[in-house]
C-alpha cells in the first residue's frame, strides 16, 4: 500500500480536517468551512509575491459534474473568512447537496497536490482511496449520492498563485478512483482503537469494553452524532441530532459585536481564540483598547455543555441495544473547547443521581479524520486481497 495515494477528509461544519498519505508520507491540513465569491475588482494586489501565503489565499474555479455553477470563482478557507461576503454553513445543512462541499473538498485536495509538485503548473493527481464522513443523520440516506458525486475526474484552477508567471494560474486535474463514506462518531472509534500505519488493534481494553457497550458522542459544528458500539461494531439504531457549537459561536459573535463594537471575520477566528485558552479571550476594537470577552463566552459554553449532556442522557436511555454501556466517550472539536464546562455539568448530573462520566481521549478533535484514513487503507487492503483471490482462482 505504500505506493498508493490516500486522502481522508472530515467534512466538518466548522473546519475541514484532512490527512493525506502519498507513498507512505503523511500530510495534515485544516481549512475553515468558509467560501466567498471572488471579485477581481476588489482584489488587493500584493507588493511582492513573497508577501502571499498560498494556503491563506486559495482562489479556485472548479470544473466538475458535482458543481452546478462551473463559471464562478471563489475564495475558500482562510482567504474566504476575511471577506465581507463570507458564507458559513447554515443550521442543519445537507452537505451532499451543497456546492460548497465540493468547492472546499476538491480545492483542499488540489492544494495538497500542488505541494507535491511545486515546480509544475499543470498537474495530474490520482487519489486511490478517498475517505469522507457524513453525520449519522445524513449517512444512511445520502452516502451513495455523495459517493457518486465525488467519483471521476474534477479540475481545479487556482488563480492569483504567488510565484507563478502571468496569468498566475495553476491547474490540477484530480482523478478519484475509489470512495468510501464513513459515519462521524463511528470513524472516531476506529481512530481510537486501530493503529494508523499497521491497521492492527492498538487499544485492546476499549475493544474488550465494547462487548458490554460504548457510546461515543461526537460534538461538532452543527450536529452531535451518537454512535453505540457493541462487540467492536457500530450499532445502527443510534441517531444524531441537529445541534452543535455554531449556534453558540454565533451568539458570542453577535454580542461582542453589539456590546464591544468588535467584528470577528468568521466563526473560525473565534474558535482559534477559544482553543488558545482563557488568557486570549479578549478583543481590541480600537488601538490600545483591550476588552475581556470571557463574560460572553463562558455562559454560551455552559449552555452548550448542559444540552450536550441532555442529548447524551436521552440516547443512553432510549437505545435498547446499548443499554448498560460501560463507557461514554466525548469526541469532536467542540467537546474539546467546552471540556471544562462539560465536566462541571457532569458533576451536577451526578448530584441528581444520573451520573454521566465522560472519557476525553487524546486528540479528540482529530479522531474522525484518523479513523477515515484507517478506513481508506482497509478499503484498499480489501481490494488488493480481493484481486489476489480472483487471480489465484483464475
XYZ file of C-alpha atoms in Angstrom:
394
model
C 0.000 0.000 0.000
C 3.000 2.313 0.270
C 2.750 3.218 -3.430
C -0.850 4.432 -3.178
C -2.249 7.907 -2.513
C -4.872 8.130 0.237
C -6.882 11.157 1.270
C -9.137 11.310 4.343
C -11.367 14.379 4.839
C -13.584 15.120 7.844
C -16.220 17.438 6.288
C -16.930 19.498 9.371
C -19.365 22.409 9.617
C -16.627 24.500 11.224
C -13.425 23.024 9.781
C -12.374 20.606 7.078
C -9.711 18.377 8.598
C -7.662 16.304 6.169
C -4.963 13.657 6.299
C -3.112 12.699 3.122
C -0.741 9.797 2.612
C 1.381 9.847 -0.541
C 3.587 6.801 -0.917
C 3.526 6.426 2.870
C 4.345 10.084 3.674
C 1.680 11.835 5.788
C 0.477 15.444 5.458
C -2.132 17.172 7.634
C -4.399 20.137 6.825
C -7.138 22.185 8.452
C -9.337 24.581 6.452
C -12.180 26.781 7.776
C -15.544 25.818 6.248
C -15.909 29.191 4.549
C -16.370 30.343 0.947
C -16.782 33.783 -0.631
C -17.255 34.918 -4.214
C -14.070 36.320 -5.774
C -14.329 39.707 -7.449
C -11.209 40.786 -9.358
C -12.191 44.450 -8.988
C -11.632 44.292 -5.234
C -8.538 42.103 -5.267
C -5.697 43.828 -3.456
C -2.501 43.248 -5.394
C 0.475 42.499 -3.137
C 3.698 44.479 -3.420
C 5.591 41.230 -3.664
C 4.602 37.580 -4.197
C 6.645 36.722 -1.109
C 4.000 38.590 0.936
C 1.402 35.976 -0.054
C 0.908 32.587 1.615
C -0.949 30.327 -0.834
C -2.853 28.443 1.906
C -4.341 31.779 3.054
C -5.126 32.933 -0.478
C -6.826 29.980 -2.166
C -8.884 31.360 -5.084
C -10.440 28.477 -7.001
C -12.509 27.736 -10.050
C -13.877 24.177 -10.047
C -14.935 22.331 -13.198
C -16.778 19.232 -12.060
C -20.067 17.404 -12.659
C -20.603 17.718 -8.896
C -20.791 21.538 -9.039
C -23.840 23.241 -10.554
C -22.339 26.621 -11.476
C -18.966 25.978 -13.075
C -18.192 29.611 -14.014
C -17.910 31.235 -10.594
C -14.572 31.812 -8.864
C -14.375 31.565 -5.064
C -12.118 32.235 -2.138
C -12.071 29.140 0.065
C -10.898 28.604 3.644
C -8.801 31.255 5.392
C -8.977 33.678 2.455
C -12.792 33.440 2.409
C -13.032 34.013 6.177
C -11.522 37.502 5.690
C -14.062 38.598 3.056
C -17.127 40.726 3.833
C -19.450 38.363 1.913
C -18.138 35.183 3.544
C -20.620 32.312 3.532
C -20.570 29.986 6.536
C -22.690 26.866 6.989
C -26.411 27.153 7.701
C -28.081 25.224 10.521
C -28.842 21.567 9.700
C -27.363 21.930 6.193
C -27.351 18.975 3.796
C -23.705 18.523 2.878
C -24.280 16.235 -0.095
C -26.427 18.772 -1.995
C -24.345 21.884 -1.443
C -21.734 23.142 -3.933
C -19.607 24.412 -1.037
C -18.839 20.794 -0.041
C -17.217 20.094 -3.405
C -15.547 23.503 -3.787
C -13.820 23.041 -0.430
C -13.053 19.342 -0.762
C -11.658 19.487 -4.309
C -9.869 22.762 -3.522
C -8.209 21.180 -0.482
C -7.200 18.051 -2.439
C -5.788 20.196 -5.270
C -3.860 22.355 -2.800
C -2.283 19.200 -1.381
C -1.442 18.048 -4.942
C 0.202 21.405 -5.714
C 2.528 20.935 -2.735
C 3.584 17.528 -4.067
C 4.608 19.062 -7.426
C 5.830 22.585 -6.564
C 7.563 23.177 -9.916
C 4.556 22.339 -12.120
C 1.591 24.493 -13.165
C -0.377 21.738 -14.912
C -0.742 18.813 -12.504
C -2.437 15.426 -12.836
C -3.028 13.833 -9.436
C -4.683 10.487 -8.652
C -6.273 9.519 -5.343
C -6.514 5.752 -4.964
C -8.828 5.938 -1.942
C -10.780 8.962 -0.771
C -12.494 8.554 2.605
C -15.058 11.150 3.700
C -17.591 11.359 6.519
C -21.237 12.336 6.969
C -23.250 12.979 10.156
C -25.240 9.939 11.236
C -28.467 11.869 10.430
C -27.396 12.025 6.748
C -25.272 8.884 6.442
C -27.901 6.220 5.698
C -29.851 8.089 3.041
C -27.121 10.181 1.384
C -23.877 8.198 1.322
C -24.467 6.692 -2.159
C -25.236 10.101 -3.642
C -22.098 11.596 -2.079
C -20.013 8.745 -3.471
C -21.485 9.236 -6.957
C -20.795 12.972 -6.952
C -17.190 12.562 -5.819
C -16.291 9.828 -8.310
C -14.378 10.559 -11.516
C -12.275 13.468 -12.705
C -12.501 17.075 -11.493
C -10.456 20.109 -12.481
C -9.414 22.847 -10.060
C -7.878 26.088 -11.364
C -6.070 28.218 -8.779
C -5.978 31.955 -9.598
C -3.506 34.615 -8.427
C -0.951 31.995 -7.413
C 2.168 33.584 -5.900
C 5.443 32.783 -7.625
C 3.742 31.748 -10.892
C 4.126 33.890 -14.097
C 1.063 35.729 -15.510
C -1.778 34.825 -15.728
C -0.718 33.336 -12.365
C -2.814 30.211 -12.782
C -2.210 26.648 -11.663
C -4.382 23.774 -12.898
C -4.853 20.493 -11.044
C -6.754 17.605 -12.604
C -7.912 15.258 -9.837
C -8.731 11.649 -10.550
C -10.604 9.933 -7.710
C -10.502 6.180 -8.185
C -12.451 4.897 -5.165
C -14.526 6.484 -2.435
C -15.556 5.203 0.948
C -18.002 7.085 3.193
C -17.911 6.737 6.974
C -20.306 7.903 9.704
C -18.992 10.561 12.083
C -18.510 9.037 15.514
C -18.052 5.520 14.148
C -14.869 6.736 12.434
C -13.713 8.171 15.754
C -13.962 4.671 17.268
C -11.684 3.343 14.506
C -9.233 6.159 15.249
C -9.332 5.250 18.940
C -8.758 1.548 18.544
C -6.655 0.936 15.378
C -3.074 1.847 14.523
C -2.967 4.182 11.549
C 0.011 2.507 9.865
C -0.355 -1.199 10.677
C -4.190 -1.169 10.989
C -3.799 -3.527 13.970
C -5.828 -3.123 17.196
C -3.933 -0.723 19.488
C -6.435 -0.431 22.368
C -7.396 -3.946 23.486
C -9.027 -2.642 26.679
C -11.522 -0.476 24.797
C -12.347 -3.272 22.360
C -12.981 -5.543 25.346
C -15.249 -2.914 26.936
C -17.224 -2.741 23.693
C -18.582 -6.233 24.471
C -20.755 -4.550 27.117
C -21.319 -1.353 25.143
C -19.731 2.031 24.454
C -21.429 5.298 23.480
C -19.475 7.951 21.561
C -20.875 11.493 21.427
C -19.212 13.411 18.586
C -19.948 17.116 19.135
C -19.310 19.207 16.032
C -20.347 22.484 14.439
C -23.967 21.750 13.547
C -24.542 18.167 14.652
C -23.923 15.899 17.599
C -23.550 12.327 16.422
C -24.010 9.452 18.826
C -22.728 6.044 17.913
C -23.228 2.972 20.022
C -20.509 0.336 19.786
C -21.244 -3.256 20.723
C -18.796 -6.122 20.222
C -16.406 -3.830 18.345
C -19.062 -2.826 15.770
C -21.268 0.283 15.407
C -24.909 -0.139 16.409
C -27.039 1.405 13.709
C -30.045 2.344 15.821
C -28.492 5.419 17.492
C -29.213 8.614 15.549
C -27.555 12.027 15.672
C -29.123 15.399 16.432
C -29.017 18.763 14.610
C -27.200 20.523 17.455
C -23.647 21.853 17.713
C -21.351 24.690 18.729
C -22.034 27.005 15.753
C -25.250 28.484 17.168
C -23.375 29.331 20.402
C -20.439 30.824 18.461
C -22.905 32.988 16.506
C -24.417 34.207 19.789
C -20.973 35.165 21.105
C -20.086 36.949 17.834
C -23.350 38.936 17.853
C -22.979 40.003 21.491
C -19.323 41.005 21.135
C -20.214 42.989 18.014
C -23.117 44.784 19.729
C -21.539 45.392 23.140
C -17.840 45.767 22.324
C -18.024 47.026 18.701
C -15.675 44.292 17.511
C -16.469 42.137 14.478
C -14.999 38.646 14.110
C -14.260 37.759 10.474
C -15.648 34.246 10.948
C -16.504 31.522 13.445
C -13.048 30.069 12.716
C -11.362 33.213 14.093
C -13.380 32.936 17.311
C -12.740 29.180 17.588
C -8.994 29.741 17.304
C -9.247 32.228 20.173
C -11.229 29.734 22.290
C -8.689 26.997 21.562
C -5.820 29.262 22.665
C -7.242 29.368 26.209
C -8.881 31.930 28.507
C -5.782 34.145 28.629
C -6.544 35.008 24.964
C -10.252 35.741 25.450
C -10.120 39.456 24.719
C -10.574 41.708 21.669
C -9.149 45.069 20.617
C -11.924 47.067 18.888
C -9.670 50.145 18.778
C -5.902 50.565 19.013
C -4.829 50.382 22.640
C -8.296 49.301 23.868
C -8.459 45.766 25.263
C -11.815 44.159 26.136
C -12.285 40.929 28.095
C -14.935 38.792 26.309
C -14.959 35.804 28.677
C -18.313 37.069 30.088
C -19.858 36.388 26.662
C -18.048 33.070 26.063
C -18.458 31.169 29.355
C -22.310 31.305 29.587
C -22.592 30.053 25.992
C -20.183 27.148 26.593
C -22.057 26.267 29.805
C -25.374 26.279 27.967
C -23.958 24.051 25.208
C -22.453 21.636 27.767
C -25.824 21.191 29.529
C -27.601 20.495 26.200
C -24.853 18.057 25.161
C -25.316 16.023 28.356
C -29.093 16.103 27.940
C -28.678 14.561 24.475
C -26.239 12.000 25.898
C -28.682 11.011 28.642
C -31.579 10.698 26.195
C -29.544 8.465 23.864
C -28.351 6.121 26.595
C -31.905 5.810 27.929
C -33.596 5.244 24.573
C -31.392 2.649 22.891
C -32.095 -0.948 23.871
C -29.018 -2.264 22.024
C -26.512 -0.362 24.138
C -28.359 -0.237 27.432
C -25.852 -0.821 30.191
C -22.963 0.740 28.263
C -19.827 0.845 30.419
C -18.009 3.713 28.702
C -19.138 7.138 27.451
C -16.650 8.968 25.226
C -16.683 12.650 24.208
C -15.057 13.460 20.870
C -15.011 16.374 18.414
C -13.506 19.842 18.360
C -16.488 21.449 20.126
C -16.279 18.970 23.021
C -12.594 19.800 23.404
C -13.313 23.555 23.538
C -16.008 23.096 26.205
C -14.353 20.257 28.140
C -14.238 22.198 31.422
C -17.909 23.247 31.171
C -18.985 19.683 30.228
C -17.130 18.262 33.227
C -18.772 20.838 35.527
C -22.217 19.994 34.121
C -21.496 16.269 34.624
C -20.939 16.879 38.358
C -24.480 18.301 38.618
C -25.866 15.255 36.775
C -24.138 13.025 39.352
C -25.656 15.055 42.196
C -29.071 14.460 40.628
C -28.439 10.700 40.648
C -27.844 10.297 36.886
C -24.035 10.211 36.548
C -22.503 10.643 33.086
C -18.778 10.032 33.494
C -17.259 11.002 30.175
C -13.849 9.998 28.850
C -11.998 12.758 26.908
C -9.434 10.966 24.733
C -6.203 12.448 23.408
C -6.558 14.181 20.008
C -10.350 14.017 20.391
C -10.795 16.649 17.653
C -8.811 14.552 15.143
C -10.181 11.065 15.781
C -12.710 11.155 12.933
C -10.131 12.027 10.289
C -7.694 9.474 11.722
C -10.456 6.860 11.518
C -11.183 7.866 7.921
C -7.552 7.305 6.958
C -7.747 3.835 8.547
C -10.987 3.204 6.623
C -9.303 4.224 3.328
C -6.391 1.865 3.946
C -8.660 -1.007 4.987
C -10.697 -0.500 1.810
C -7.524 -0.635 -0.309
C -6.351 -3.769 1.523
C -9.723 -5.428 0.917
C -9.484 -4.546 -2.778
C -5.956 -5.945 -3.103
C -6.894 -9.137 -1.264
C -9.989 -9.491 -3.465
C -7.905 -9.129 -6.624
C -5.459 -11.688 -5.270
C -8.261 -14.222 -4.724
C -9.549 -13.648 -8.280
C -6.078 -14.047 -9.840
C -5.421 -17.194 -7.764
C -8.719 -18.693 -8.870
C -8.050 -17.662 -12.474
